[in-house]
Amino acid sequence: MCGIVGYVGKRDVLPVLLGGLSKLEYRGYDSAGVAYIADGAMQIVKCKGRLANLQEKLSGTVAENTIGIGHTRWATHGEPSDVNSHPHTNMAGDLAVVHNGIIENFAKLKQWLQGKGIHFVSETDTEVVAHLVNYYYEGDLKSAVMRAVKMLEGSYALGVMNINEPHRIVAARKDSPLVIGLGQGENLIASDFPALLEYTKDVYLLDDGEVAVITEDAVEIYDAYGNRAEKEKFTIDWDVTQAEKGGWEHFMIKEIHEQPRAMYDTLMTRMRGNRIDLSEINITEELIKGIRGIHIVACGSAYHAGIMGKYVIEQVARIPVNVDVASEFRYRMPSPLLSKDDLFIVISQSGETADTIAALREAQSKGAKVIAITNVKGSTISREADATMHTQAGMEIAVATSKGYLTQVLCLYMVAAELGRMRGTLDEAQYTAYVENLKKLPALLEQVLEGKEIVQQLASKRFMDVNEFFIGRGADHALMMEGSLKLKELSYIHSETYAAGELKHGPIALIEKNTLVMALATQTALLEKLVSNIKEVKARGAFVVAMTQQSNVAALEKDADLVLTLPDIDDLFAPILAAVPYQLYGYYTAVFKGCDVDKPRNLAKSVTVE
Ligand code: G6P
């Protein structure tokens, strides 16, 4: 959601800004712009639409040995338009600001500034910041920014430049990510790592309330009181190639294919002999004995991973698990019910989702110890949680998650195994068998990927659908929540998930001749029940595509129109394999429809506002 890049150094600033912004496209945006200093003036170029439009406007322009800030905007206050695009300026146009986040008290501040004769041109909350910093400007940009941010309520990551100080950028952060890239004779700011990787892997992670002054050979960081803050250097362990398609048509399909590797790394970095080592999250036998329940809180696909976690933890470790979406949890009235004897887990691929961060803080304020499962080392969630389990998915660029989600699910399976072992609900033999099944997953996922053609063919026949249903029971239902979401977000086909037993309570009214019903049936104990549900929708004309393990195919063949086959594995682990065909189905459907697969409309990868 919104992207910021800023550069101070000798290079031509425009390719650095445009290149950096292109690496942040995945965050979601609808307009883009840059500000840079050239010919003794603040140059602002911005426009609605894709970065290519901005690139075209800037073609042929060179601006070396100067400073610049760039922005991709995901509209919140005011429609996507040239004028609402960032950077925003003061009335004289000699001060420029880019901003991520939401200034919640912008209306009050705007009124106050208007009372002083200041004229606004956009509908954005950000423009307030430009006028406010200018209002306090008395020759020192850092002091002006520090005074201005004290007036702001809400969230912000800011990059600010002033024509009178043409060799420095001032940055500030509160509840919205911002990192500072440390180069040789050049420094950068960015809202996320991919924008920096071409230049440096060494960064400072700005903390809430801090303000930074960036010049080409120095970065000074100040706390909210104006004192110099000592920062530790953080080194990004991702590679610039991860932010490239590497021959694939889309990041989405590349990342779907990276899942066997991501799963292998996520598991094997924790295997010590035949034991899963979760010492990183301090789950000790003593802690486990005292646990009454587990809360899992997350958003989007991470929430779906949490629901899978509920099924597996309850089955394997016999501990009740409550799963909540973060935006609901944080506002539970009068406050969320939490006991200090509960284990609290937040899940977030990006580690920057605003509602999940708020839920984490809420839980900590109630005395809970928070365990995070996240993909991004150095992210806010990774830093604020009491303990963190990092998925090893690698950088995920496509807005719709695949490897991020599946490695979260795997982490929860690992947590379940350890909880089960420590509580004695898994005996030694069962634990060993469980671990062996986890180890089989990467190879079996490869096998599932090899069967992609049949999924592609199915998508080629159904991409004009307007409505589809995804059903399953138990963990299959949890998996279908994600399967349905993939189709919806990638192809814009309306799809709904239902616990198969719930169909009769309403949704069956929507089944017509040829309505596609995807039925996942990996839980052998529930197979007959699911077959009954398939018969019910078939009787009403549905076209049923079932999916199950090889050894169960015969039980479904008579009733389903098509059966997609998964390799045999213990039922407990089969839903993990089933994730892949549904990701592929969403992907191919979107491709046949001509959708923007990596950047679906209206969506953002990292939702940094609530
Ligand atoms: C957005 C993304 C989803 C993601 C969700 C939660 O909606 O498009 O793919 O599942 O945010 O993101 P997080 O980074 O917290 O996992």
XYZ file of C-alpha atoms and ligand atoms in Angstrom:
626
model
C 0.000 0.000 0.000
C 1.751 3.163 -1.201
C 5.482 3.037 -1.849
C 8.202 5.521 -0.966
C 11.683 5.808 -2.419
C 14.183 8.595 -1.824
C 17.765 9.044 -3.000
C 20.719 11.265 -2.133
C 23.901 10.747 -4.159
C 25.716 11.270 -7.414
C 23.698 9.042 -9.754
C 20.946 10.214 -12.047
C 18.180 10.270 -9.449
C 15.300 9.490 -11.828
C 16.187 5.888 -12.758
C 16.874 5.214 -9.079
C 13.441 6.521 -8.088
C 11.574 4.881 -10.967
C 13.459 1.596 -10.567
C 12.794 1.600 -6.821
C 9.117 2.382 -7.308
C 8.821 -0.434 -9.837
C 10.154 -2.802 -7.167
C 7.377 -1.579 -4.880
C 4.597 -1.937 -7.438
C 3.491 -5.121 -5.710
C 2.329 -3.060 -2.753
C -0.590 -1.788 -4.842
C -1.051 1.742 -6.240
C -3.100 3.819 -8.617
C -0.872 6.846 -9.276
C 2.789 7.753 -9.042
C 5.056 10.763 -8.841
C 8.522 12.117 -8.125
C 10.058 15.330 -6.824
C 13.711 16.185 -7.444
C 15.843 19.268 -7.347
C 17.270 20.463 -10.668
C 18.120 23.840 -12.158
C 17.763 25.390 -8.711
C 14.088 24.496 -8.509
C 11.835 21.785 -7.099
C 10.654 19.684 -10.022
C 7.460 17.735 -9.522
C 6.187 15.212 -12.038
C 3.208 13.021 -11.165
C 0.251 11.338 -12.752
C -2.597 8.930 -12.346
C -2.208 5.316 -13.447
C 0.699 2.977 -13.874
C 4.379 3.838 -13.441
C 4.811 3.560 -17.208
C 2.850 6.832 -17.561
C 5.256 8.576 -15.214
C 8.221 7.029 -16.967
C 6.956 8.409 -20.253
C 6.547 11.889 -18.802
C 10.127 11.788 -17.545
C 11.743 10.243 -20.578
C 14.817 12.108 -21.697
C 15.209 13.925 -18.361
C 18.471 13.518 -16.459
C 19.116 14.774 -12.920
C 22.526 13.843 -11.522
C 24.178 14.682 -8.242
C 21.004 15.753 -6.529
C 18.217 14.452 -4.323
C 14.765 13.107 -5.082
C 11.746 11.396 -3.578
C 9.243 9.174 -5.351
C 5.893 7.686 -4.466
C 3.272 5.224 -5.602
C -0.128 6.107 -4.155
C -2.967 3.767 -3.193
C -5.850 6.202 -2.871
C -7.449 6.715 0.526
C -8.382 10.416 0.738
C -9.534 11.572 -2.681
C -9.806 9.624 -5.924
C -6.773 8.543 -7.940
C -5.929 11.651 -9.999
C -2.930 13.682 -11.091
C -3.547 16.320 -8.458
C -4.052 13.871 -5.593
C -0.847 11.998 -6.482
C 2.236 12.538 -4.333
C 4.568 14.400 -3.900
C 2.598 17.263 -2.398
C 4.030 20.718 -1.890
C 3.603 23.954 0.018
C 2.029 26.907 -1.812
C 5.364 28.161 -3.122
C 6.176 24.703 -4.443
C 9.637 24.696 -2.903
C 9.010 21.963 -0.346
C 7.903 18.437 -1.287
C 6.478 15.581 0.753
C 5.709 11.922 0.105
C 3.658 10.053 2.684
C 2.380 6.570 3.464
C -0.315 6.122 6.098
C -3.307 8.171 7.149
C -3.295 11.509 8.988
C -6.425 11.052 11.051
C -6.710 14.662 12.258
C -6.073 16.113 8.799
C -9.482 17.843 8.586
C -8.841 19.820 11.778
C -5.304 20.719 10.710
C -6.497 21.696 7.247
C -9.075 24.049 8.703
C -6.461 25.588 10.977
C -4.027 26.081 8.104
C -6.740 27.449 5.842
C -7.484 29.956 8.609
C -3.934 31.197 8.128
C -4.584 31.831 4.461
C -3.105 28.614 3.156
C -4.712 27.321 -0.018
C -5.075 23.590 -0.643
C -5.177 22.046 -4.099
C -5.803 18.345 -3.391
C -8.263 16.283 -1.372
C -5.485 14.329 0.356
C -4.574 14.158 4.000
C -0.906 14.367 2.958
C -1.074 17.910 1.667
C -1.605 19.020 5.267
C 1.884 17.722 6.076
C 3.507 19.777 3.323
C 1.866 22.999 4.518
C 2.501 22.201 8.161
C 6.223 21.539 7.676
C 6.459 24.716 5.634
C 4.611 26.635 8.344
C 7.243 25.623 10.892
C 10.185 26.018 8.532
C 12.720 28.525 9.805
C 15.778 27.418 7.882
C 16.157 23.903 9.305
C 14.077 21.167 7.702
C 14.739 18.646 10.450
C 13.364 20.973 13.140
C 10.357 21.833 10.997
C 9.544 18.151 10.427
C 9.979 17.412 14.131
C 7.563 20.173 15.064
C 5.074 19.176 12.373
C 4.941 15.480 13.248
C 4.093 16.356 16.842
C 0.806 17.731 15.501
C -0.048 14.614 13.500
C -2.415 11.901 14.665
C -2.543 8.663 12.727
C 0.185 6.892 10.839
C 2.954 8.125 8.610
C 6.148 7.320 6.817
C 7.420 10.589 5.388
C 10.091 11.762 2.990
C 10.528 15.551 2.870
C 12.778 17.863 0.807
C 13.220 21.623 0.747
C 14.845 23.633 -2.024
C 16.929 25.570 0.516
C 18.589 22.350 1.671
C 19.263 20.695 -1.649
C 21.519 17.952 -0.286
C 19.368 16.291 2.315
C 16.148 14.401 2.748
C 14.358 14.288 6.073
C 12.383 11.137 6.876
C 10.040 10.283 9.728
C 8.003 7.296 10.757
C 5.061 6.327 12.941
C 3.109 3.092 12.412
C 4.078 2.841 8.758
C 7.254 1.125 7.570
C 10.317 3.071 6.470
C 13.892 1.874 6.056
C 17.088 3.728 5.260
C 19.490 2.124 2.802
C 23.166 2.731 3.571
C 25.314 2.983 0.457
C 28.844 4.193 -0.351
C 28.626 7.915 -1.083
C 24.865 7.556 -1.462
C 21.933 6.826 0.818
C 18.312 5.957 0.235
C 14.965 5.693 1.928
C 12.246 3.208 1.046
C 9.094 1.726 2.432
C 10.345 -1.788 1.765
C 13.563 -3.711 1.080
C 13.103 -4.588 -2.618
C 13.544 -0.936 -3.617
C 17.003 -0.873 -2.031
C 18.532 -4.210 -2.948
C 20.157 -3.006 -6.131
C 22.202 -0.504 -4.117
C 22.689 -1.971 -0.667
C 21.675 -4.674 1.777
C 22.645 -2.626 4.839
C 19.832 -0.647 6.360
C 18.657 1.188 9.415
C 15.111 0.265 10.432
C 13.466 3.469 11.526
C 11.395 3.142 14.713
C 8.183 4.908 15.576
C 8.723 8.539 16.501
C 12.173 8.757 14.939
C 13.270 11.372 12.429
C 16.239 10.856 10.107
C 18.385 13.295 8.175
C 19.899 11.694 5.096
C 22.768 13.148 3.092
C 25.041 11.377 0.626
C 27.622 10.434 3.220
C 25.756 10.488 6.497
C 22.554 9.349 8.125
C 21.602 10.921 11.437
C 18.689 9.591 13.415
C 16.900 11.472 16.199
C 14.316 10.307 18.710
C 11.065 12.178 19.267
C 12.833 14.502 21.742
C 15.507 15.484 19.276
C 18.276 13.382 20.844
C 20.625 11.481 18.525
C 19.601 7.819 18.429
C 22.213 5.093 18.013
C 20.998 2.546 15.494
C 22.233 -0.907 14.769
C 22.809 -1.798 11.152
C 20.469 -4.509 9.859
C 21.499 -6.644 6.889
C 18.798 -7.846 4.517
C 19.249 -11.539 3.719
C 17.282 -11.396 0.473
C 18.763 -11.223 -2.941
C 17.977 -8.784 -5.749
C 17.161 -11.734 -8.060
C 14.230 -12.631 -5.847
C 12.567 -9.416 -6.947
C 12.853 -10.489 -10.609
C 10.646 -12.795 -12.631
C 13.558 -14.923 -13.823
C 11.889 -16.066 -17.044
C 8.414 -16.651 -15.601
C 5.492 -14.762 -17.079
C 4.281 -13.563 -13.692
C 5.583 -13.451 -10.126
C 2.457 -15.353 -9.108
C 3.320 -18.474 -11.090
C 7.002 -18.180 -10.169
C 6.118 -18.050 -6.480
C 3.642 -20.927 -6.740
C 6.508 -23.007 -8.153
C 8.875 -21.896 -5.413
C 6.748 -23.573 -2.769
C 8.595 -26.902 -2.577
C 11.835 -24.983 -1.937
C 10.186 -22.592 0.513
C 8.622 -25.472 2.441
C 11.900 -27.373 2.498
C 13.796 -24.367 3.865
C 11.113 -23.524 6.417
C 11.168 -27.078 7.755
C 14.790 -28.098 7.371
C 16.287 -24.994 8.992
C 14.504 -26.198 12.144
C 15.212 -29.910 12.021
C 17.778 -31.127 14.561
C 18.071 -34.851 14.020
C 14.515 -36.039 14.226
C 13.301 -33.153 16.366
C 11.769 -29.857 15.301
C 13.682 -27.146 17.107
C 11.391 -24.274 18.032
C 13.667 -22.728 20.627
C 13.312 -19.452 18.695
C 9.801 -19.077 20.130
C 10.632 -20.382 23.599
C 7.901 -22.988 23.747
C 9.033 -24.884 26.796
C 7.364 -27.814 28.527
C 6.767 -25.620 31.533
C 5.006 -22.976 29.427
C 2.909 -25.565 27.652
C 1.682 -27.165 30.838
C 0.166 -23.878 31.926
C -1.555 -23.048 28.653
C -5.351 -22.930 28.703
C -5.924 -21.936 25.124
C -4.394 -20.415 22.038
C -5.418 -17.268 20.200
C -4.387 -16.808 16.602
C -4.936 -13.383 15.050
C -4.204 -12.359 11.455
C -5.686 -10.902 8.251
C -6.456 -12.247 4.781
C -4.671 -15.435 3.799
C -2.708 -15.393 7.046
C -6.070 -15.658 8.821
C -6.867 -18.674 6.655
C -3.534 -20.190 7.650
C -4.615 -19.588 11.257
C -7.809 -21.573 10.702
C -5.773 -24.473 9.316
C -3.651 -24.106 12.443
C -6.750 -24.407 14.612
C -7.696 -27.746 13.055
C -4.234 -29.225 13.303
C -3.407 -27.950 16.812
C -6.769 -29.037 18.205
C -6.414 -32.452 16.577
C -2.795 -33.075 17.444
C -2.251 -31.244 20.727
C -5.833 -31.105 22.028
C -5.659 -27.429 22.984
C -8.613 -25.167 22.113
C -7.695 -22.560 19.520
C -9.563 -19.348 18.861
C -8.863 -17.664 15.504
C -9.811 -14.068 14.855
C -9.319 -11.527 12.105
C -7.144 -8.761 13.497
C -9.516 -5.919 12.619
C -12.229 -7.630 14.689
C -10.043 -8.761 17.547
C -8.595 -5.322 18.236
C -12.035 -3.727 18.610
C -13.749 -6.494 20.579
C -15.990 -4.680 23.106
C -15.238 -3.632 25.739
C -11.878 -5.312 25.129
C -10.624 -8.653 23.781
C -10.912 -11.564 26.206
C -7.415 -12.770 26.948
C -5.927 -14.636 29.826
C -2.262 -14.534 30.728
C -2.377 -18.320 30.528
C -3.209 -18.166 26.831
C -0.678 -18.405 24.043
C -1.092 -15.592 21.557
C 0.071 -16.014 17.953
C -0.042 -13.382 15.218
C 0.597 -14.343 11.593
C 1.644 -11.916 8.881
C 3.627 -12.460 5.705
C 4.737 -8.824 5.495
C 4.955 -8.184 9.210
C 3.523 -4.735 8.502
C -0.260 -5.210 8.398
C -1.687 -2.360 10.467
C -4.526 -4.302 12.104
C -2.273 -7.226 12.991
C 0.275 -4.874 14.556
C -2.520 -3.259 16.570
C -3.749 -6.685 17.725
C -0.212 -7.631 18.772
C 0.106 -4.433 20.811
C -3.330 -4.928 22.339
C -2.393 -8.450 23.435
C 0.925 -7.287 24.875
C -0.822 -4.523 26.781
C -2.957 -7.235 28.406
C 0.174 -9.023 29.540
C 0.150 -11.735 26.873
C 3.409 -12.974 25.396
C 3.080 -12.728 21.641
C 4.586 -15.191 19.200
C 4.762 -14.017 15.600
C 4.937 -16.033 12.417
C 6.193 -13.731 9.692
C 8.201 -13.824 6.494
C 10.030 -10.520 6.828
C 12.959 -10.240 9.189
C 13.216 -6.709 10.517
C 9.510 -6.015 9.981
C 7.535 -4.271 12.710
C 5.820 -7.480 13.802
C 9.077 -9.380 13.823
C 10.649 -6.716 16.017
C 7.755 -6.131 18.398
C 6.692 -9.716 19.077
C 8.152 -11.418 22.124
C 9.395 -14.221 19.907
C 9.302 -14.753 16.170
C 9.248 -17.738 13.877
C 10.354 -16.662 10.407
C 8.968 -18.482 7.421
C 11.628 -19.070 4.791
C 9.449 -18.224 1.809
C 11.860 -15.619 0.472
C 10.656 -12.341 -0.934
C 7.043 -12.533 -2.099
C 6.100 -10.021 -4.776
C 2.745 -11.091 -6.257
C -0.016 -9.345 -4.343
C -1.918 -12.603 -3.845
C 0.129 -14.779 -1.522
C 1.055 -18.390 -2.250
C 4.369 -19.459 -0.714
C 3.853 -16.965 2.108
C 0.577 -18.661 3.059
C 1.784 -22.246 2.708
C 4.897 -21.708 4.812
C 2.714 -20.125 7.517
C 0.591 -23.260 7.479
C 3.738 -25.358 7.777
C 4.917 -23.335 10.782
C 1.611 -24.009 12.498
C 1.975 -27.737 11.763
C 5.405 -27.579 13.372
C 4.009 -25.768 16.406
C 1.263 -28.410 16.638
C 3.847 -31.203 16.587
C 5.872 -29.673 19.397
C 2.795 -28.907 21.478
C 1.583 -32.466 20.940
C 4.931 -33.966 21.880
C 5.294 -31.873 25.014
C 1.733 -32.502 26.148
C 2.013 -36.194 25.429
C -0.860 -36.251 22.938
C 1.664 -37.414 20.331
C 3.757 -40.334 21.518
C 7.287 -40.808 20.265
C 6.255 -43.055 17.374
C 3.459 -40.718 16.314
C 5.774 -37.729 16.522
C 8.359 -39.470 14.352
C 5.724 -40.406 11.777
C 4.397 -36.836 11.828
C 7.856 -35.401 11.167
C 8.409 -37.914 8.377
C 5.192 -36.732 6.740
C 6.304 -33.110 6.970
C 9.574 -34.064 5.298
C 7.686 -35.656 2.398
C 5.838 -32.436 1.587
C 8.394 -30.658 -0.659
C 8.708 -33.635 -3.034
C 4.959 -34.234 -3.068
C 4.321 -30.572 -3.821
C 6.655 -30.920 -6.813
C 4.522 -33.831 -7.935
C 1.327 -31.803 -7.570
C 2.867 -28.991 -9.624
C 3.634 -31.452 -12.411
C -0.096 -32.051 -12.770
C -0.805 -28.408 -13.555
C -2.047 -28.979 -17.097
C -5.333 -30.506 -16.044
C -5.975 -27.473 -13.834
C -5.106 -25.185 -16.723
C -7.569 -27.030 -18.955
C -10.286 -26.686 -16.353
C -9.597 -22.955 -16.074
C -9.760 -22.619 -19.865
C -13.317 -23.956 -19.751
C -14.550 -21.999 -16.751
C -12.967 -18.574 -16.942
C -16.248 -16.955 -18.010
C -18.019 -18.150 -14.834
C -19.553 -15.495 -12.627
C -20.004 -17.567 -9.525
C -18.299 -20.616 -8.036
C -18.451 -22.481 -4.727
C -15.709 -24.122 -2.687
C -16.728 -26.725 -0.137
C -15.014 -29.058 2.280
C -15.178 -30.367 5.817
C -12.724 -29.932 8.682
C -9.254 -28.860 7.550
C -10.467 -29.121 3.962
C -12.910 -26.326 4.691
C -10.081 -24.202 6.061
C -8.053 -24.837 2.915
C -11.021 -23.991 0.710
C -11.287 -20.564 2.321
C -7.903 -19.866 0.774
C -8.747 -21.619 -2.512
C -11.822 -19.483 -2.942
C -9.952 -16.286 -2.037
C -7.269 -17.031 -4.648
C -9.899 -17.317 -7.373
C -11.694 -14.177 -6.224
C -8.665 -11.914 -5.897
C -6.877 -13.096 -9.021
C -9.744 -13.508 -11.494
C -12.533 -11.365 -9.958
C -14.943 -14.306 -10.206
C -17.304 -14.277 -7.286
C -16.643 -17.347 -5.191
C -17.717 -18.455 -1.767
C -16.499 -21.090 0.654
C -18.821 -23.169 2.720
C -18.388 -25.909 5.217
C -20.010 -28.632 3.142
C -22.591 -29.360 5.824
C -23.747 -25.739 5.763
C -24.771 -25.748 2.112
C -28.312 -26.752 2.913
C -28.702 -23.742 5.166
C -28.854 -21.237 2.347
C -26.206 -21.330 -0.361
C -27.737 -24.345 -2.055
C -30.438 -21.938 -3.260
C -27.797 -20.444 -5.578
C -26.886 -23.704 -7.280
C -28.145 -23.778 -10.860
C -27.432 -25.885 -13.899
C -23.666 -25.909 -14.496
C -22.698 -23.918 -11.362
C -19.137 -24.984 -10.549
C -18.702 -26.518 -7.117
C -15.150 -27.366 -6.065
C -15.230 -30.076 -3.403
C -12.142 -30.963 -1.417
C -12.288 -34.408 0.187
C -8.974 -35.363 1.765
C -10.386 -36.370 5.144
C -11.172 -40.047 4.663
C -13.298 -40.220 7.810
C -15.569 -37.529 6.357
C -15.588 -38.829 2.806
C -19.082 -40.304 2.879
C -20.489 -37.126 4.322
C -18.884 -35.135 1.551
C -20.173 -37.509 -1.092
C -23.688 -36.830 0.212
C -23.072 -33.092 -0.142
C -21.824 -33.628 -3.680
C -24.978 -35.582 -4.516
C -27.109 -32.738 -3.158
C -25.555 -30.146 -5.443
C -25.393 -32.543 -8.401
C -29.132 -33.108 -8.037
C -29.540 -29.368 -8.590
C -27.419 -29.295 -11.727
C -23.986 -28.356 -10.333
C -20.771 -29.250 -12.154
C -18.648 -30.793 -9.429
C -14.856 -30.843 -9.448
C -13.664 -32.945 -6.535
C -10.136 -33.318 -5.258
C -8.746 -36.125 -3.130
C -5.766 -38.429 -2.624
C -5.153 -41.194 -5.159
C -6.472 -43.899 -2.838
C -9.842 -42.153 -2.404
C -10.557 -41.410 -6.051
C -12.858 -44.407 -6.532
C -15.180 -43.136 -3.803
C -15.762 -39.868 -5.670
C -15.624 -40.860 -9.316
C -19.268 -41.863 -9.588
C -20.619 -38.571 -8.358
C -18.149 -35.872 -9.329
C -17.842 -34.628 -12.918
C -14.072 -34.425 -12.564
C -11.725 -35.685 -9.862
C -8.357 -33.987 -9.411
C -5.886 -36.305 -7.782
C -3.368 -35.647 -5.045
C -0.542 -38.020 -4.130
C -1.233 -40.263 -1.161
C -0.214 -38.947 2.229
C -1.716 -39.148 5.698
C -5.028 -37.226 5.757
C -3.690 -34.708 8.244
C -1.201 -33.387 5.695
C -3.192 -33.748 2.474
C -4.882 -30.291 2.632
C -1.412 -28.741 2.394
C -0.939 -30.401 -0.996
C -4.405 -29.281 -2.079
C -3.427 -25.607 -1.772
C -1.416 -25.776 -4.987
C -4.099 -26.816 -7.526
C -6.407 -24.080 -6.231
C -3.636 -21.477 -6.511
C -3.005 -22.678 -10.052
C -6.704 -22.602 -10.827
C -7.001 -18.991 -9.679
C -3.863 -18.107 -11.608
C -4.819 -19.725 -14.931
C -8.387 -18.418 -14.724
C -7.010 -14.901 -14.281
C -4.611 -15.355 -17.186
C -7.402 -16.564 -19.488
C -9.484 -13.569 -18.449
C -6.603 -11.215 -19.129
C -6.448 -9.920 -15.532
C -3.471 -8.135 -14.031
C -2.352 -11.275 -12.184
C 0.459 -9.866 -10.067
C -1.385 -6.682 -9.154
C -5.113 -7.391 -8.985
C -7.321 -4.320 -9.039
C -7.903 -2.478 -5.748
C -5.664 -4.842 -3.770
C -2.458 -4.113 -1.914
C 0.091 -6.628 -0.743
C 0.842 -4.897 2.472
C -2.168 -3.251 4.091
C -0.505 -0.649 6.261
C -3.640 1.322 7.107
C -6.545 -0.029 9.131
C -3.317 -8.362 1.879
C -2.676 -9.330 0.896
C -2.980 -10.766 1.308
C -2.519 -11.007 2.741
C -3.129 -9.980 3.703
C -2.467 -10.059 5.068
O -4.697 -8.422 1.782
O -3.147 -9.095 -0.405
O -2.319 -11.673 0.443
O -2.886 -12.291 3.140
O -2.910 -8.649 3.215
O -1.119 -9.685 4.904
P 0.057 -10.121 5.841
O 1.263 -9.465 5.265
O -0.280 -9.610 7.206
O 0.125 -11.612 5.798
